[in-house]
Short mmCIF file of C-alpha atoms and ligand atoms in Angstrom, two decimals:
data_model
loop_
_atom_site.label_atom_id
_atom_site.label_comp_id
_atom_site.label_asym_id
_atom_site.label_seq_id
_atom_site.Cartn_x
_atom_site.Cartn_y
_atom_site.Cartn_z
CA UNK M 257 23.79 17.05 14.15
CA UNK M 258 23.18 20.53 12.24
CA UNK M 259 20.20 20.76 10.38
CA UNK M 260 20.45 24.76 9.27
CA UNK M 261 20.57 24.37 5.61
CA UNK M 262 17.37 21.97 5.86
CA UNK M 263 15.62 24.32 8.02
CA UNK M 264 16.36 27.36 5.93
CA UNK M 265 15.17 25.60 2.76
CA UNK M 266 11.87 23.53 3.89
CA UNK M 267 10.76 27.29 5.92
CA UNK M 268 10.95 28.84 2.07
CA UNK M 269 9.30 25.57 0.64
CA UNK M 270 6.36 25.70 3.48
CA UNK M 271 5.13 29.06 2.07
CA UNK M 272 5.41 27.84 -2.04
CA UNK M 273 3.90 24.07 -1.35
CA UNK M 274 1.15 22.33 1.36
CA UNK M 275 3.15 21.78 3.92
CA UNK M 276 6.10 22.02 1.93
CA UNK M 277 5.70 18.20 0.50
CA UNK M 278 4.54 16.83 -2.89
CA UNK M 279 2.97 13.67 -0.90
CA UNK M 280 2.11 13.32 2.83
CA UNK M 281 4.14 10.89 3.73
CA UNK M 282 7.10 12.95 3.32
CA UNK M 283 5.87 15.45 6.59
CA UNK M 284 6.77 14.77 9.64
CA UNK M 285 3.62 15.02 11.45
CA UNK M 286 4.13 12.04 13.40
CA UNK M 287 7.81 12.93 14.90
CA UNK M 288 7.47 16.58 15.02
CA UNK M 289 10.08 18.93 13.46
CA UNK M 290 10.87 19.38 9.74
CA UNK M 291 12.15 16.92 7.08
CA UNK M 292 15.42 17.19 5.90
CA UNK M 293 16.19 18.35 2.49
CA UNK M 294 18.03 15.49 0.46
CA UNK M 295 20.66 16.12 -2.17
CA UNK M 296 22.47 12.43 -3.46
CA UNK M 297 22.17 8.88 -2.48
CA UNK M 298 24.56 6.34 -3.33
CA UNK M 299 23.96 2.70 -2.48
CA UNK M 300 22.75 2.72 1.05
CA UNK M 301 23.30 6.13 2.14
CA UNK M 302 21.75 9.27 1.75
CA UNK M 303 23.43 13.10 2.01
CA UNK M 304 21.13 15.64 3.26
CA UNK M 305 21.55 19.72 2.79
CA UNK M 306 24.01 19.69 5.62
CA UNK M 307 26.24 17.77 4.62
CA UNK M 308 24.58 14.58 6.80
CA UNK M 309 25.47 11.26 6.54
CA UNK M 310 22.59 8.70 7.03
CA UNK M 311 22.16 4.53 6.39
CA UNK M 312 18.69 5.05 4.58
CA UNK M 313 15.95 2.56 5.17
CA UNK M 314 13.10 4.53 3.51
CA UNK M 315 14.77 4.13 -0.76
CA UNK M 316 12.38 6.08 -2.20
CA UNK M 317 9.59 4.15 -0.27
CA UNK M 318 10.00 1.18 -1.56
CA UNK M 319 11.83 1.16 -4.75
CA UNK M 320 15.11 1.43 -5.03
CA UNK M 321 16.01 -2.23 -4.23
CA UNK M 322 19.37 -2.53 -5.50
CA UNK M 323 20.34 1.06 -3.44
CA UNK M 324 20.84 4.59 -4.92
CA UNK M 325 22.08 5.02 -8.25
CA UNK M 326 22.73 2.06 -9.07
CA UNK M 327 25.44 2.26 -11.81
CA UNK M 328 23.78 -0.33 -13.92
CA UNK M 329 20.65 1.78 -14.07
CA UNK M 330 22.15 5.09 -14.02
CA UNK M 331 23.91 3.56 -17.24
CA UNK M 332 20.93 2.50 -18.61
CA UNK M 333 18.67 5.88 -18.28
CA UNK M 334 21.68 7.80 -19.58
CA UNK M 335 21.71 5.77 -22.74
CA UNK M 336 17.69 5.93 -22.91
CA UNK M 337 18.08 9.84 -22.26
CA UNK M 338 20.61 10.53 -24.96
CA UNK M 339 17.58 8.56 -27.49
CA UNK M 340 14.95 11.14 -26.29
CA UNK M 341 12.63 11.59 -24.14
CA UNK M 342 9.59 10.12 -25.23
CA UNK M 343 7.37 9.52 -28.42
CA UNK M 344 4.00 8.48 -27.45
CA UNK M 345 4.26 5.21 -29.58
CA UNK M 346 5.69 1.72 -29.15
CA UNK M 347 9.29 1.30 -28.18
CA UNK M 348 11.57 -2.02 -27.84
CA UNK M 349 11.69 -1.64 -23.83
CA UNK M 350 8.08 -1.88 -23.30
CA UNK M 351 7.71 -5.25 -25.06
CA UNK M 352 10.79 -6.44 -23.05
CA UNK M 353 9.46 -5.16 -19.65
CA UNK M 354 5.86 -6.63 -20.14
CA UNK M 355 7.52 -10.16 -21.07
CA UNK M 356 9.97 -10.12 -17.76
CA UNK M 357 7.52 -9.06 -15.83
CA UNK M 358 5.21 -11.79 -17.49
CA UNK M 359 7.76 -14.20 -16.64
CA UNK M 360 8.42 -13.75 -12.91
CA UNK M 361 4.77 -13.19 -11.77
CA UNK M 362 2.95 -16.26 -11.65
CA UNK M 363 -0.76 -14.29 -12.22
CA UNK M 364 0.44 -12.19 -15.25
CA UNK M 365 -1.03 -13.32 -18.51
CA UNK M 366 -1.00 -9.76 -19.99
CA UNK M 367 0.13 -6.33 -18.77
CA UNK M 368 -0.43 -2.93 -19.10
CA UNK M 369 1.93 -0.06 -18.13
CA UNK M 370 0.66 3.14 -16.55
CA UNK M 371 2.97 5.67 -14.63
CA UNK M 372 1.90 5.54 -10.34
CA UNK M 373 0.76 2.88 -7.89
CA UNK M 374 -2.83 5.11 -8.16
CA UNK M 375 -3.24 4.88 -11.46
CA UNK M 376 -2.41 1.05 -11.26
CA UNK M 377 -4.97 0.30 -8.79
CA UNK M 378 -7.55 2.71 -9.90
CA UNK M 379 -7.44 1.18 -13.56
CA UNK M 380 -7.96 -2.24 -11.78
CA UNK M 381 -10.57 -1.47 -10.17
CA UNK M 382 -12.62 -0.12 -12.86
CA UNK M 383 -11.91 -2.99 -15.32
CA UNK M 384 -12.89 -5.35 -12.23
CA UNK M 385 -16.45 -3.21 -12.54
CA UNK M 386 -16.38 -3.21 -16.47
CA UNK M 387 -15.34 -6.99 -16.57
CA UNK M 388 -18.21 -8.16 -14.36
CA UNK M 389 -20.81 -5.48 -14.64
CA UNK M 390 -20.87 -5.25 -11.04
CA UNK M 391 -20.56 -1.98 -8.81
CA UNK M 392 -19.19 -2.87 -5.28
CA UNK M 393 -15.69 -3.34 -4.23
CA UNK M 394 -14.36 -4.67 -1.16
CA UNK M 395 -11.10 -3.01 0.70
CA UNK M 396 -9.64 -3.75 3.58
CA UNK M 397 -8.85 -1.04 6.77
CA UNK M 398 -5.49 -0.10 7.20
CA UNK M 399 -4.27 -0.66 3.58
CA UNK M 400 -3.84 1.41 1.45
CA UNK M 401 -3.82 1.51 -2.45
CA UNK M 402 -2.75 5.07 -3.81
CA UNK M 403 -5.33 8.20 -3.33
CA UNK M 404 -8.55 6.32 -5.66
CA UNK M 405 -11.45 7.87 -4.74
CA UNK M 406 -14.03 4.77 -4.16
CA UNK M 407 -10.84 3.54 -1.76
CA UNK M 408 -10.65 6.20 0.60
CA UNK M 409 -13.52 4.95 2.72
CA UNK M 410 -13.69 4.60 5.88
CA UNK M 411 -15.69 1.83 7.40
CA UNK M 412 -19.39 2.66 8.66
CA UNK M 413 -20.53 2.32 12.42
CA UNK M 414 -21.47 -1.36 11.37
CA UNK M 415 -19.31 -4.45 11.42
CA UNK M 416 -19.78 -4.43 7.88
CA UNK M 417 -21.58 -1.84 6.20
CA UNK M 418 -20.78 -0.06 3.10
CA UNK M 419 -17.96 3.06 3.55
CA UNK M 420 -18.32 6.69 4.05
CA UNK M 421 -15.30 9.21 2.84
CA UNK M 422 -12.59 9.50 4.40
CA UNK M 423 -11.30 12.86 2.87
CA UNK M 424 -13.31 15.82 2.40
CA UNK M 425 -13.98 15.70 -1.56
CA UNK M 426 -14.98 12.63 -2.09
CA UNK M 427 -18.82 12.38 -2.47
CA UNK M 428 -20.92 9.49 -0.60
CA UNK M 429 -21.90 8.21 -3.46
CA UNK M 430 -18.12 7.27 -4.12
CA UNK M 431 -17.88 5.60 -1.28
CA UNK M 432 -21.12 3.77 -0.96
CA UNK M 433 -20.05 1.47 -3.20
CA UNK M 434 -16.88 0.16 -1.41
CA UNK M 435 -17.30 -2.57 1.61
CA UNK M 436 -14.34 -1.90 4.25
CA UNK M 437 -13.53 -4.86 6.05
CA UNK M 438 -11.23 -5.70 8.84
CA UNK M 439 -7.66 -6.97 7.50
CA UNK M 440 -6.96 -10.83 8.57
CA UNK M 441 -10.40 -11.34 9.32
CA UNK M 442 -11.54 -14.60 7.26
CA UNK M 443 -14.68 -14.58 9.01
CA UNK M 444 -15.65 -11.35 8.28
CA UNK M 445 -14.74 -12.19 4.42
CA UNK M 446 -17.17 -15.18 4.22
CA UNK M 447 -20.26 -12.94 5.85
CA UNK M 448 -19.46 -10.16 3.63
CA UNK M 449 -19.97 -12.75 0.67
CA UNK M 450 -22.83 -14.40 1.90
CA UNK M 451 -24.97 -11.36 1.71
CA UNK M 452 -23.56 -9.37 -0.95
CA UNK M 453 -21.60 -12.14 -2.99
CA UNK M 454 -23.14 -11.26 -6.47
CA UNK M 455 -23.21 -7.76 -6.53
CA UNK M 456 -19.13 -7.79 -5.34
CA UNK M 457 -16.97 -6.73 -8.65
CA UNK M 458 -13.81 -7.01 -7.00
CA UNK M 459 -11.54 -7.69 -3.99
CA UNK M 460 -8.40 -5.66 -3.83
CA UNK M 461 -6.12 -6.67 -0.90
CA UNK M 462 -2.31 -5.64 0.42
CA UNK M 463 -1.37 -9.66 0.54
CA UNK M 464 1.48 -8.31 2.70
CA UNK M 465 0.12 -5.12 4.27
CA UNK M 466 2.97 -2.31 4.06
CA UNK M 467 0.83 0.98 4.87
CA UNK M 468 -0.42 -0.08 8.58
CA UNK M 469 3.60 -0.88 9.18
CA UNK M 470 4.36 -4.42 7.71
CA UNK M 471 1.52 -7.01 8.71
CA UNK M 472 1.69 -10.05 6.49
CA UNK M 473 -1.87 -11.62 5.72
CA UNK M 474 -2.27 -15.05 6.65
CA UNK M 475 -2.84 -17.89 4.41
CA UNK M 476 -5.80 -18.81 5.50
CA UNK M 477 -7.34 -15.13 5.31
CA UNK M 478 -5.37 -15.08 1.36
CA UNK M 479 -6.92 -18.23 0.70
CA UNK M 480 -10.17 -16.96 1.71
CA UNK M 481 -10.29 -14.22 -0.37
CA UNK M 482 -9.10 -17.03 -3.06
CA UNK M 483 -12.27 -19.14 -2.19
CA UNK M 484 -14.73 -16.81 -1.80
CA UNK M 485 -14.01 -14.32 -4.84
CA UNK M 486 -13.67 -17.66 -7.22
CA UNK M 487 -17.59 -18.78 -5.98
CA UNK M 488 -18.69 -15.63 -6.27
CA UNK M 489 -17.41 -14.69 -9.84
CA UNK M 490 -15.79 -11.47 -8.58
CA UNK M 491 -12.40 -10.38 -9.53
CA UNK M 492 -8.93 -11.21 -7.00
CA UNK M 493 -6.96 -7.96 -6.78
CA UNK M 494 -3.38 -8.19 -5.38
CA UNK M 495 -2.02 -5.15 -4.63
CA UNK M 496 1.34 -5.79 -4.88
CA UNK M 497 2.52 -1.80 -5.82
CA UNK M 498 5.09 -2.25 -2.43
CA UNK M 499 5.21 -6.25 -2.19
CA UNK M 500 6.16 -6.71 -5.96
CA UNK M 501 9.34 -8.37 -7.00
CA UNK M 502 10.40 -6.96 -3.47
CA UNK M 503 9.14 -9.65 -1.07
CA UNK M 504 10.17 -12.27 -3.62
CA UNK M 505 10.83 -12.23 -7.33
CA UNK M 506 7.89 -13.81 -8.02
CA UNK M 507 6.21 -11.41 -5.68
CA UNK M 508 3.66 -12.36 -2.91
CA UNK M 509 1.44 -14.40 -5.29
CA UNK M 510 4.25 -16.61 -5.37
CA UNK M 511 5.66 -16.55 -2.15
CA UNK M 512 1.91 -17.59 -0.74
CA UNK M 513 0.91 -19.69 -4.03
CA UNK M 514 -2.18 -18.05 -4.56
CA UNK M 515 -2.94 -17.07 -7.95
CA UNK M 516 -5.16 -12.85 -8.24
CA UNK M 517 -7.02 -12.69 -11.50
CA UNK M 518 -5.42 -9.18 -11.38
CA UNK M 519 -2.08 -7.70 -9.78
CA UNK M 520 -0.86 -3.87 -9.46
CA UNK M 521 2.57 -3.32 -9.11
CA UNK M 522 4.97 0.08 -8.74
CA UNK M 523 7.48 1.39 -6.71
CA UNK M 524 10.45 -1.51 -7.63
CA UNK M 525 9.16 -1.74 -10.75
CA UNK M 526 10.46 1.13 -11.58
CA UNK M 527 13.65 0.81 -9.97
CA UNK M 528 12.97 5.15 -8.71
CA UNK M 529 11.27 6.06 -11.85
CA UNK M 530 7.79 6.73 -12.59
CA UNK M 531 6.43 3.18 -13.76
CA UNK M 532 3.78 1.19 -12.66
CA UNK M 533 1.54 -1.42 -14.00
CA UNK M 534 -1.87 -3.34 -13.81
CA UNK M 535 -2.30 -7.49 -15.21
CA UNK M 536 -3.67 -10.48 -15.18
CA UNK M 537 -5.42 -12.90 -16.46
CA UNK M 538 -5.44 -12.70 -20.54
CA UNK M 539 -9.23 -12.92 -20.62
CA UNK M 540 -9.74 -9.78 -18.02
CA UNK M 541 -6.99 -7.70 -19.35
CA UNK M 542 -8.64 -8.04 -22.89
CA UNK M 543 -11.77 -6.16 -21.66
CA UNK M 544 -9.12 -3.03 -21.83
CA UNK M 545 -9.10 -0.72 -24.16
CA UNK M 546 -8.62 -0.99 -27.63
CA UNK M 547 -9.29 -4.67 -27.41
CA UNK M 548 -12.06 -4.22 -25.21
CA UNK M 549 -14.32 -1.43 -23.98
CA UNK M 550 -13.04 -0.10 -20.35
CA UNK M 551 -11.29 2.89 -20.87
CA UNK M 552 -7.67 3.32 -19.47
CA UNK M 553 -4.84 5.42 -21.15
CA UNK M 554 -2.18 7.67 -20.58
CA UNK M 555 0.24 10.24 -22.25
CA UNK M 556 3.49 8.90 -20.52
CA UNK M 557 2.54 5.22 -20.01
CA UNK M 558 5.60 3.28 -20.52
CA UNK M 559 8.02 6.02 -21.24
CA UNK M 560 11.43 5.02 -22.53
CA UNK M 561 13.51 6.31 -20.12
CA UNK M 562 11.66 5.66 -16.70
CA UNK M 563 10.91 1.86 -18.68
CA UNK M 564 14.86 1.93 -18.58
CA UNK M 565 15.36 2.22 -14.68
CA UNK M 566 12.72 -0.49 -14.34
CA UNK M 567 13.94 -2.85 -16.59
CA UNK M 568 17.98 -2.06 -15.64
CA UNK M 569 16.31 -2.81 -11.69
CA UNK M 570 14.64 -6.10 -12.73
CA UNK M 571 17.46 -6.89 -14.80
CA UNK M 572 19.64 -7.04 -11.45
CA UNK M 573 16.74 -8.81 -9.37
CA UNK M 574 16.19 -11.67 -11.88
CA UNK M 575 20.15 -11.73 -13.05
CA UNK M 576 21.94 -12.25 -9.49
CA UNK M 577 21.93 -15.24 -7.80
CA UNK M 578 19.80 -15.57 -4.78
CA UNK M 579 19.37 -12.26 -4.75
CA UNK M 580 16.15 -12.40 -2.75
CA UNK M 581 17.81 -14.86 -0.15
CA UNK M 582 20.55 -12.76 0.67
CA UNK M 583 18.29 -9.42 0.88
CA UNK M 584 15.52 -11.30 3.52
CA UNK M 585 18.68 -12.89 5.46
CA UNK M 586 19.95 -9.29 5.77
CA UNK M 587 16.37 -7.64 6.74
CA UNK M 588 15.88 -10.90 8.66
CA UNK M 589 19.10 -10.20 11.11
CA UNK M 590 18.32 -6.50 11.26
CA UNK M 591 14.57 -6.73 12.17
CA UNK M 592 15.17 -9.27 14.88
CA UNK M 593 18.37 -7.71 16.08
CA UNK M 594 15.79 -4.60 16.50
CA UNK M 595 13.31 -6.33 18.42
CA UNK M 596 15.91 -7.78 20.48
CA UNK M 597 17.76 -4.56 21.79
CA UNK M 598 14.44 -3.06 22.56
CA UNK M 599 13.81 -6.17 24.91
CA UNK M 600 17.19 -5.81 26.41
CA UNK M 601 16.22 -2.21 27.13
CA UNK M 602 12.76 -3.52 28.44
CA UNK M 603 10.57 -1.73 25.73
CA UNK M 604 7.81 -3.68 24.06
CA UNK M 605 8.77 -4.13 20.57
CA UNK M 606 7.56 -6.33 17.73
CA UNK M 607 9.62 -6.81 14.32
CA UNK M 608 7.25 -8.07 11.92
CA UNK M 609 9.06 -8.74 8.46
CA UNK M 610 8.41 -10.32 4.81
CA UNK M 611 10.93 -10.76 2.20
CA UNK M 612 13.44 -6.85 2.31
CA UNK M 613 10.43 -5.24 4.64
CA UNK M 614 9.93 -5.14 8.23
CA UNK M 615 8.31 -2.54 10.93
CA UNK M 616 9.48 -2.56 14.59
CA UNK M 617 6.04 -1.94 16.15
CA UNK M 618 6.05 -0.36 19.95
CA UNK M 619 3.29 -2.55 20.48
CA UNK M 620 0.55 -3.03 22.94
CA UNK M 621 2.11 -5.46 25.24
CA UNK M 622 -1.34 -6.99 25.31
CA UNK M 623 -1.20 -7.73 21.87
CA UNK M 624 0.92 -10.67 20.73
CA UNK M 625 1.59 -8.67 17.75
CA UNK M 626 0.04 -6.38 15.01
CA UNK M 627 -2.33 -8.28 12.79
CA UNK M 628 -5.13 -5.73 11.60
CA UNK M 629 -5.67 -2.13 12.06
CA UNK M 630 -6.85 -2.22 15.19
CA UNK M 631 -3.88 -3.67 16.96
CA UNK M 632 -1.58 -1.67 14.54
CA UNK M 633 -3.61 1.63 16.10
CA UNK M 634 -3.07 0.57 19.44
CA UNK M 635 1.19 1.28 19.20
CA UNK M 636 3.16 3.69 21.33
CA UNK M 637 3.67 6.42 18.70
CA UNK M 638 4.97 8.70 21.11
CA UNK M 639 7.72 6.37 21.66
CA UNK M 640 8.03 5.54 17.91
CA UNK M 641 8.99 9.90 17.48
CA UNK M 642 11.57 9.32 19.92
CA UNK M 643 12.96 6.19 18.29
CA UNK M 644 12.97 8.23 14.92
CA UNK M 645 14.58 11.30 16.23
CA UNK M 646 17.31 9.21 18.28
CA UNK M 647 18.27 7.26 15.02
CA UNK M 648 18.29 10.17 13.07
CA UNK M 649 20.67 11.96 15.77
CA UNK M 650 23.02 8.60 15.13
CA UNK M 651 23.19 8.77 10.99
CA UNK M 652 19.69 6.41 10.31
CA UNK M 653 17.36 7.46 8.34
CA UNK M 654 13.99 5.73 9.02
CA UNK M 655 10.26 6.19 7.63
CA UNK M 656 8.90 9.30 9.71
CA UNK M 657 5.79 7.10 11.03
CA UNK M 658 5.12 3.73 13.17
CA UNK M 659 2.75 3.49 10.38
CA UNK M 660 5.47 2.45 7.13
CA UNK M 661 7.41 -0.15 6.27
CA UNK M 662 11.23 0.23 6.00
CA UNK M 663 12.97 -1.06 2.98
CA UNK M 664 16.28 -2.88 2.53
CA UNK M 665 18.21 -2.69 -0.68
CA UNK M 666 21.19 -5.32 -1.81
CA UNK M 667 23.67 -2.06 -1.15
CA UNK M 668 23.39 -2.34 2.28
CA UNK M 669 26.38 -4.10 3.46
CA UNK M 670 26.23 -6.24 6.77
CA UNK M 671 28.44 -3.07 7.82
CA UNK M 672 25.50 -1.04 7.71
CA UNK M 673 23.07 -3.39 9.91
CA UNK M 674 26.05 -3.54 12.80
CA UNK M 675 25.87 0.32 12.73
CA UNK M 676 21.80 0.12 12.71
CA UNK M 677 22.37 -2.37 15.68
CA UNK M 678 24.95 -0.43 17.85
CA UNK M 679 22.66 2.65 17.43
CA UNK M 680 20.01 1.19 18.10
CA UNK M 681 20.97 -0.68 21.46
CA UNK M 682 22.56 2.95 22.03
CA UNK M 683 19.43 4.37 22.07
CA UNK M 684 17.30 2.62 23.99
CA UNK M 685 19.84 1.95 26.65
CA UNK M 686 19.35 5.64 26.93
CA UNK M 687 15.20 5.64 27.36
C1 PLP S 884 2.56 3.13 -2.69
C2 PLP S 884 1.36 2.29 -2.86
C3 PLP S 884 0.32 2.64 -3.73
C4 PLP S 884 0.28 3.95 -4.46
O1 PLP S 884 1.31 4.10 -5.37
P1 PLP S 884 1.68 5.59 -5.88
O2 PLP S 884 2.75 5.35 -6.90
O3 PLP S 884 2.14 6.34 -4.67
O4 PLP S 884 0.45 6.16 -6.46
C5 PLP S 884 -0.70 1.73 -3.93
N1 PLP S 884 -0.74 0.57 -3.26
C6 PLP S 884 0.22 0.22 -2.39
C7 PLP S 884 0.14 -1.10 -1.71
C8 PLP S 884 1.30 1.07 -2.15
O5 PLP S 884 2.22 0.72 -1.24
#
């Protein structure tokens, strides 16, 4: 495969931008070599600088469940476009998005729209602080919720001890108030709350952890955290920003039956558009400004046209019939067809999947699986580069790190996993 044209332009971009990217996760520091420039998508392929064909498993990260350019939302943000761009006061699509998104999440009393996963879970956390008048959070290692300062912490050299930064820039003081725990660990949970239960604001958990590669929590460990925040009078934070409306319509709240207080969504909801939100219970989400006294706001909060994409997207989600079914069936027979022609190959592989995401973890043969960040850490990532370069090489586009979920959108046709599967069993024939 030629990569010229990609090379040519990301060598320009590398001298104009860090690391010629506009977010990390785009680099490919974990494979080596340089990302590809993209130009289109359509459904479930992608068309890179060269003139590449690729089967694309990364959408966006996450959002674009129903594939690229959809022509249902395309439609829709042309029509929104052609209305302008934006007027900083209330349109028809907000009230429509709020009450569908109202509808499907079990949690969501009342919602407000913001425009990034960051902003989502950075607003909940400060209205868990302003709701209870408490200061510490608690996080969990090897999720991740958007680049808030109090949540990039790093756990102390304790079992449980309060964080220290994790990026130059962010002060101790930030981070002191943030308890990093160890994901899965229900234990660790109830210890954390017997010492510190009153002076905890807020919880905020991945219930199906996407940014350590796809580890689903337990029930028991969700419950837990259901238990434990309720007696303590501290706030339930689902971050469900890459689980939302993807892992079921009704998201992971309903696909566990546990009920947040608050929920952060993105990515889907914005079907490749900037929108993202934060809700929950009425009595919470009333502490907001203007009805209450946190202070949250923004200048392009629920703008018309990216409000279109989401709402076209959820339109499709909520309007087809078993449209989750038929997505987790397809991710379902790719993941384990995966697993199974690394076996074949004799490589130590784990697919671990919920609803339209899955990872294919070179795992520590020692571990049954990946359940925390620990076991997660302990994966071949040398072989992962060579799985990501090889699929590349055969027209697959994966997510540059063993450490990211891969997506699954309702335009990729059973077609497309056969091709995954043949290049896959291809390549590791060939290891
Ligand atoms: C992507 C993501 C975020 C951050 O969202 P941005 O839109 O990138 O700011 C937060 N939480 C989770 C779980 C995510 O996957």
């Amino acid at each position: 495969m030629n990569f010229t044209t990609s090379r040519a332009i990301f060598a320009k971009t590398e001298k104009l931008i860090p690391g010629g990217v506009n977010s990390p996760a785009r680099a490919f520091g974990a494979v080596g070599g340089n990302p590809l420039i993209i130009d289109r998508g359509a459904g479930s392929k992608i068309y890179d600088a060269d003139g590449n064909e690729f089967i694309d498993y990364v959408l966006s990260w996450g959002p674009l469940i129903a594939g690229h350019a959809h022509p249902a939302v395309i439609e829709a943000v042309g029509r929104a476009v052609r209305e302008g761009l934006g007027f900083g006061a209330p349109t028809r699509g907000e009230t429509e998005i709020a009450e569908l998104l109202i509808a499907l999440s079990p949690s969501l009393e009342k919602v407000r729209l913001v425009s990034s996963g960051t902003e989502a879970t950075s607003s909940a956390i400060r209205l868990a602080r302003g709701y209870t008048g408490r200061d510490k959070i608690v996080k969990f290692r090897g999720c991740y919720h958007g680049h808030v300062d109090s949540l990039l912490v790093a756990a102390g050299s304790a079992a449980a001890t309060f964080g220290v930064p994790n990026s130059p820039g962010i002060t101790a003081g930030c981070a002191a108030d943030t308890l990093v725990l160890e994901y899965n660990d229900s234990e660790g949970v109830k210890d954390a709350f017997s010492r510190w239960g009153k002076e905890i604001a807020g919880v905020i958990v991945e219930p199906v952890a996407g940014n350590m590669g796809v580890v689903p929590g337990t029930p028991e460990f969700l419950g837990t955290l259901r238990e434990a925040t309720r007696a303590a009078g501290s706030v339930l934070i689902f971050d469900e920003v890459m689980s939302g409306l993807r892992v079921a319509l009704g998201s992971a709240q309903a696909r566990y039956g546990i009920t947040p207080d608050l929920s952060t969504f993105g990515k889907v909801i914005g079907g490749g558009l900037p929108v993202a939100a934060y809700g929950g219970k009425a009595e919470i989400m009333d502490a907001v400004i203007p009805v209450g006294k946190v202070f949250q706001a923004g200048t392009l909060s629920g703008n018309p046209v990216a409000v279109a994409a989401g709402l076209a997207t959820l339109k499709i989600l909520a309007g087809t019939e078993n449209f989750h079914a038929d997505l987790e069936a397809k991710t379902t027979r790719l993941a384990e067809g995966l697993e199974e022609a690394a076996r074949r190959a004799g490589i130590t592989a784990t697919a671990q999947k919920c609803g339209a995401m899955f990872t294919l973890f070179f795992n520590d043969p020692a571990d049954r699986g990946v359940t925390d960040w620990q076991s997660a850490a302990r994966c071949d990532e040398k072989l992962f580069a060579r799985y990501f370069w090889g699929m590349i090489e055969r027209g697959i586009y994966l997510p540059c790190s063993q450490f990211e979920a891969n997506f699954t959108s309702s335009a990729h046709t059973d077609e497309d996993i056969d091709r995954t599967l043949d290049a896959a069993r291809e390549l590791f024939a060939s290891f």
